[in-house]
Amino acid sequence: MMKLKLEPDSEQLKVLCLGAHSDDIEIGCGGTILQLLRTQRNVFIWWIVFSATGKRGVEALQSANLFLQDAAGKEIVTKEFRDGFFPYMGEAIKDYCEELKHAICPDLIFTHFRKDLHQDHRLISELTWNTFRDHYILEYEILKYDGDLGSPNLFVHLDRAIAEQKIKHIRGCFKSQASRSWFSEETFSALLRLRGVETNATDGYAEAFYARKTNLSFCGSPR
Ligand SMILES: [Zn+2]
């Protein structure tokens, strides 16, 4: 299948990653970020975690720094909004998003899936679209008990080494989650393999996204 290739408007590709909780960005699009940083020289990444308190906050910072070690530039922000209560403190979170809108201008944004069944995830997704109205937004998926996986429409093929690196980083950084039944190499690998099968990934691994709006253009001058 022919592939769409990323072409930033300027020399530097500016990426914004939004995650409700400490490990969401890594689980949802960590492989894509690693793949992006391996193939693009000049990438600046804003990495914002809305709920990262105590030990989870320390883990979030450690992990973000590990995932972004090859970025040309980065800004990591951890906030302390109350886990599980985002819809009930929407005003404060929206105020923060309004601040962001005036402070940064990303080319590409990764955020939660609009139909994610976790209330915190869903609110961040809604506010992303409210806030950034002329930006390319990709929604990532998080495997969970609620069972809200759907049929994504955009895939990023991952090299086997990148897939393994993603899982190793996540399991190494978020020790506080180790006792959770789903926090295992098997489940992370399973979803990557499943999406890899759906898109004929060369190494068999892929991350998947929902691209609700994509503008298609063609390279070259008019003939
Ligand atoms: Zn989460």
GROMACS .gro file of C-alpha atoms and ligand atoms in nm:
model
  224
    1MET     CA    1   0.000   0.000   0.000
    2MET     CA    2   0.127   0.351  -0.082
    3LYS     CA    3   0.227   0.545   0.228
    4LEU     CA    4   0.156   0.904   0.326
    5LYS     CA    5   0.475   1.074   0.437
    6LEU     CA    6   0.507   1.346   0.693
    7GLU     CA    7   0.617   1.681   0.554
    8PRO     CA    8   0.648   1.959   0.813
    9ASP     CA    9   0.593   2.319   0.703
   10SER     CA   10   0.922   2.430   0.854
   11GLU     CA   11   1.267   2.281   0.906
   12GLN     CA   12   1.175   2.171   1.255
   13LEU     CA   13   0.887   1.932   1.319
   14LYS     CA   14   0.697   2.041   1.629
   15VAL     CA   15   0.502   1.771   1.807
   16LEU     CA   16   0.268   1.793   2.104
   17CYS     CA   17   0.194   1.481   2.309
   18LEU     CA   18  -0.096   1.496   2.551
   19GLY     CA   19  -0.171   1.232   2.811
   20ALA     CA   20  -0.413   1.224   3.103
   21HIS     CA   21  -0.198   0.995   3.320
   22SER     CA   22   0.169   0.918   3.368
   23ASP     CA   23   0.204   0.633   3.121
   24ASP     CA   24  -0.066   0.713   2.864
   25ILE     CA   25   0.153   0.879   2.602
   26GLU     CA   26   0.410   0.601   2.615
   27ILE     CA   27   0.147   0.327   2.585
   28GLY     CA   28  -0.054   0.506   2.317
   29CYS     CA   29   0.216   0.644   2.090
   30GLY     CA   30   0.554   0.568   2.248
   31GLY     CA   31   0.668   0.352   1.957
   32THR     CA   32   0.571   0.617   1.706
   33ILE     CA   33   0.768   0.880   1.897
   34LEU     CA   34   1.074   0.654   1.909
   35GLN     CA   35   1.038   0.578   1.537
   36LEU     CA   36   0.994   0.947   1.459
   37LEU     CA   37   1.304   1.044   1.652
   38ARG     CA   38   1.505   0.772   1.481
   39THR     CA   39   1.415   0.896   1.134
   40GLN     CA   40   1.380   1.275   1.174
   41ARG     CA   41   1.673   1.493   1.271
   42ASN     CA   42   1.504   1.805   1.395
   43VAL     CA   43   1.206   1.733   1.616
   44PHE     CA   44   1.085   1.942   1.908
   45ILE     CA   45   0.841   1.775   2.143
   46TRP     CA   46   0.612   1.916   2.408
   47TRP     CA   47   0.512   1.632   2.640
   48ILE     CA   48   0.231   1.712   2.879
   49VAL     CA   49   0.090   1.480   3.145
   50PHE     CA   50  -0.218   1.617   3.317
   51SER     CA   51  -0.221   1.396   3.626
   52ALA     CA   52   0.121   1.303   3.761
   53THR     CA   53   0.149   1.324   4.137
   54GLY     CA   54   0.388   1.168   4.387
   55LYS     CA   55   0.562   0.855   4.269
   56ARG     CA   56   0.364   0.858   3.946
   57GLY     CA   57   0.500   1.205   3.878
   58VAL     CA   58   0.857   1.092   3.926
   59GLU     CA   59   0.797   0.797   3.694
   60ALA     CA   60   0.638   1.022   3.431
   61LEU     CA   61   0.942   1.251   3.424
   62GLN     CA   62   1.188   0.964   3.413
   63SER     CA   63   1.003   0.797   3.129
   64ALA     CA   64   0.951   1.113   2.924
   65ASN     CA   65   1.322   1.191   2.943
   66LEU     CA   66   1.405   0.840   2.831
   67PHE     CA   67   1.165   0.843   2.536
   68LEU     CA   68   1.280   1.190   2.429
   69GLN     CA   69   1.655   1.147   2.469
   70ASP     CA   70   1.710   1.182   2.093
   71ALA     CA   71   1.483   1.484   2.044
   72ALA     CA   72   1.646   1.804   1.920
   73GLY     CA   73   1.441   1.991   2.178
   74LYS     CA   74   1.184   1.908   2.440
   75GLU     CA   75   0.964   2.050   2.710
   76ILE     CA   76   0.817   1.810   2.961
   77VAL     CA   77   0.531   1.932   3.178
   78THR     CA   78   0.359   1.736   3.453
   79LYS     CA   79   0.040   1.871   3.609
   80GLU     CA   80  -0.142   1.752   3.918
   81PHE     CA   81  -0.507   1.739   3.822
   82ARG     CA   82  -0.689   1.475   4.025
   83ASP     CA   83  -0.682   1.128   3.869
   84GLY     CA   84  -1.031   1.006   3.778
   85PHE     CA   85  -1.200   1.343   3.834
   86PHE     CA   86  -1.118   1.535   3.515
   87PRO     CA   87  -1.480   1.591   3.405
   88TYR     CA   88  -1.553   1.747   3.745
   89MET     CA   89  -1.264   1.991   3.721
   90GLY     CA   90  -1.308   2.064   3.352
   91GLU     CA   91  -1.291   2.441   3.392
   92ALA     CA   92  -0.940   2.435   3.539
   93ILE     CA   93  -0.818   2.191   3.275
   94LYS     CA   94  -0.972   2.396   2.996
   95ASP     CA   95  -0.808   2.711   3.136
   96TYR     CA   96  -0.474   2.533   3.112
   97CYS     CA   97  -0.546   2.426   2.754
   98GLU     CA   98  -0.629   2.788   2.667
   99GLU     CA   99  -0.288   2.889   2.803
  100LEU     CA  100  -0.129   2.623   2.585
  101LYS     CA  101  -0.309   2.747   2.276
  102HIS     CA  102  -0.143   3.087   2.307
  103ALA     CA  103   0.198   2.949   2.401
  104ILE     CA  104   0.271   2.683   2.140
  105CYS     CA  105   0.197   2.596   1.779
  106PRO     CA  106   0.258   2.228   1.707
  107ASP     CA  107   0.250   2.069   1.362
  108LEU     CA  108   0.133   1.735   1.491
  109ILE     CA  109  -0.061   1.645   1.805
  110PHE     CA  110  -0.108   1.309   1.972
  111THR     CA  111  -0.400   1.280   2.209
  112HIS     CA  112  -0.650   1.032   2.348
  113PHE     CA  113  -0.920   0.863   2.138
  114ARG     CA  114  -1.247   1.054   2.129
  115LYS     CA  115  -1.447   0.742   2.222
  116ASP     CA  116  -1.213   0.621   2.495
  117LEU     CA  117  -1.426   0.495   2.785
  118HIS     CA  118  -1.204   0.644   3.055
  119GLN     CA  119  -1.355   0.977   3.154
  120ASP     CA  120  -1.018   1.150   3.197
  121HIS     CA  121  -0.895   1.033   2.857
  122ARG     CA  122  -1.215   1.143   2.688
  123LEU     CA  123  -1.202   1.492   2.835
  124ILE     CA  124  -0.844   1.545   2.719
  125SER     CA  125  -0.945   1.434   2.370
  126GLU     CA  126  -1.240   1.674   2.361
  127LEU     CA  127  -1.032   1.964   2.486
  128THR     CA  128  -0.760   1.889   2.231
  129TRP     CA  129  -1.007   1.940   1.947
  130ASN     CA  130  -1.159   2.245   2.119
  131THR     CA  131  -0.819   2.403   2.164
  132PHE     CA  132  -0.630   2.322   1.845
  133ARG     CA  133  -0.850   2.394   1.547
  134ASP     CA  134  -0.599   2.416   1.263
  135HIS     CA  135  -0.360   2.138   1.356
  136TYR     CA  136  -0.309   1.778   1.257
  137ILE     CA  137  -0.438   1.559   1.539
  138LEU     CA  138  -0.396   1.186   1.580
  139GLU     CA  139  -0.585   1.001   1.852
  140TYR     CA  140  -0.411   0.704   2.013
  141GLU     CA  141  -0.561   0.400   2.181
  142ILE     CA  142  -0.513   0.253   2.528
  143LEU     CA  143  -0.590  -0.113   2.590
  144LYS     CA  144  -0.799  -0.151   2.907
  145TYR     CA  145  -1.062  -0.347   3.104
  146ASP     CA  146  -1.347  -0.134   2.966
  147GLY     CA  147  -1.300  -0.284   2.621
  148ASP     CA  148  -1.313   0.021   2.399
  149LEU     CA  149  -1.081  -0.075   2.116
  150GLY     CA  150  -1.221   0.011   1.776
  151SER     CA  151  -1.107   0.018   1.417
  152PRO     CA  152  -0.833   0.280   1.378
  153ASN     CA  153  -0.767   0.424   1.034
  154LEU     CA  154  -0.402   0.531   1.046
  155PHE     CA  155  -0.108   0.306   1.123
  156VAL     CA  156   0.260   0.360   1.195
  157HIS     CA  157   0.476   0.058   1.121
  158LEU     CA  158   0.734  -0.006   1.389
  159ASP     CA  159   1.067  -0.179   1.349
  160ARG     CA  160   1.091  -0.482   1.576
  161ALA     CA  161   1.369  -0.312   1.775
  162ILE     CA  162   1.150  -0.006   1.831
  163ALA     CA  163   0.855  -0.219   1.945
  164GLU     CA  164   1.080  -0.398   2.192
  165GLN     CA  165   1.235  -0.072   2.310
  166LYS     CA  166   0.892   0.079   2.373
  167ILE     CA  167   0.784  -0.213   2.591
  168LYS     CA  168   1.116  -0.228   2.775
  169HIS     CA  169   1.105   0.145   2.856
  170ILE     CA  170   0.745   0.128   2.982
  171ARG     CA  171   0.803  -0.174   3.202
  172GLY     CA  172   1.128  -0.030   3.331
  173CYS     CA  173   0.995   0.316   3.416
  174PHE     CA  174   0.651   0.249   3.561
  175LYS     CA  175   0.730   0.006   3.841
  176SER     CA  176   0.426   0.129   4.036
  177GLN     CA  177   0.204  -0.038   3.777
  178ALA     CA  178   0.386  -0.373   3.773
  179SER     CA  179   0.123  -0.552   3.984
  180ARG     CA  180  -0.161  -0.469   3.748
  181SER     CA  181  -0.277  -0.768   3.547
  182TRP     CA  182  -0.268  -0.584   3.214
  183PHE     CA  183   0.074  -0.426   3.266
  184SER     CA  184   0.269  -0.699   3.095
  185GLU     CA  185   0.496  -0.749   2.798
  186GLU     CA  186   0.235  -0.982   2.647
  187THR     CA  187  -0.048  -0.731   2.639
  188PHE     CA  188   0.164  -0.446   2.503
  189SER     CA  189   0.314  -0.674   2.242
  190ALA     CA  190  -0.024  -0.826   2.153
  191LEU     CA  191  -0.177  -0.495   2.053
  192LEU     CA  192   0.127  -0.398   1.848
  193ARG     CA  193   0.112  -0.733   1.668
  194LEU     CA  194  -0.263  -0.710   1.611
  195ARG     CA  195  -0.232  -0.366   1.453
  196GLY     CA  196   0.072  -0.487   1.261
  197VAL     CA  197  -0.133  -0.766   1.107
  198GLU     CA  198  -0.409  -0.522   1.012
  199THR     CA  199  -0.167  -0.308   0.814
  200ASN     CA  200   0.081  -0.562   0.677
  201ALA     CA  201   0.366  -0.412   0.877
  202THR     CA  202   0.703  -0.531   0.753
  203ASP     CA  203   0.830  -0.634   1.096
  204GLY     CA  204   0.480  -0.726   1.210
  205TYR     CA  205   0.435  -0.439   1.458
  206ALA     CA  206   0.239  -0.116   1.438
  207GLU     CA  207   0.072   0.149   1.649
  208ALA     CA  208  -0.269   0.262   1.538
  209PHE     CA  209  -0.447   0.598   1.546
  210TYR     CA  210  -0.771   0.767   1.459
  211ALA     CA  211  -0.714   1.043   1.205
  212ARG     CA  212  -1.045   1.223   1.195
  213LYS     CA  213  -0.927   1.487   0.947
  214THR     CA  214  -0.637   1.458   0.704
  215ASN     CA  215  -0.555   1.703   0.425
  216LEU     CA  216  -0.409   1.540   0.117
  217SER     CA  217  -0.179   1.736  -0.114
  218PHE     CA  218   0.066   1.643  -0.389
  219CYS     CA  219   0.433   1.736  -0.410
  220GLY     CA  220   0.570   1.946  -0.694
  221SER     CA  221   0.467   2.258  -0.889
  222PRO     CA  222   0.166   2.275  -1.122
  223ARG     CA  223   0.259   2.167  -1.479
  224ZN      ZN  224  -0.479   0.696   3.147
   0.00000   0.00000   0.00000
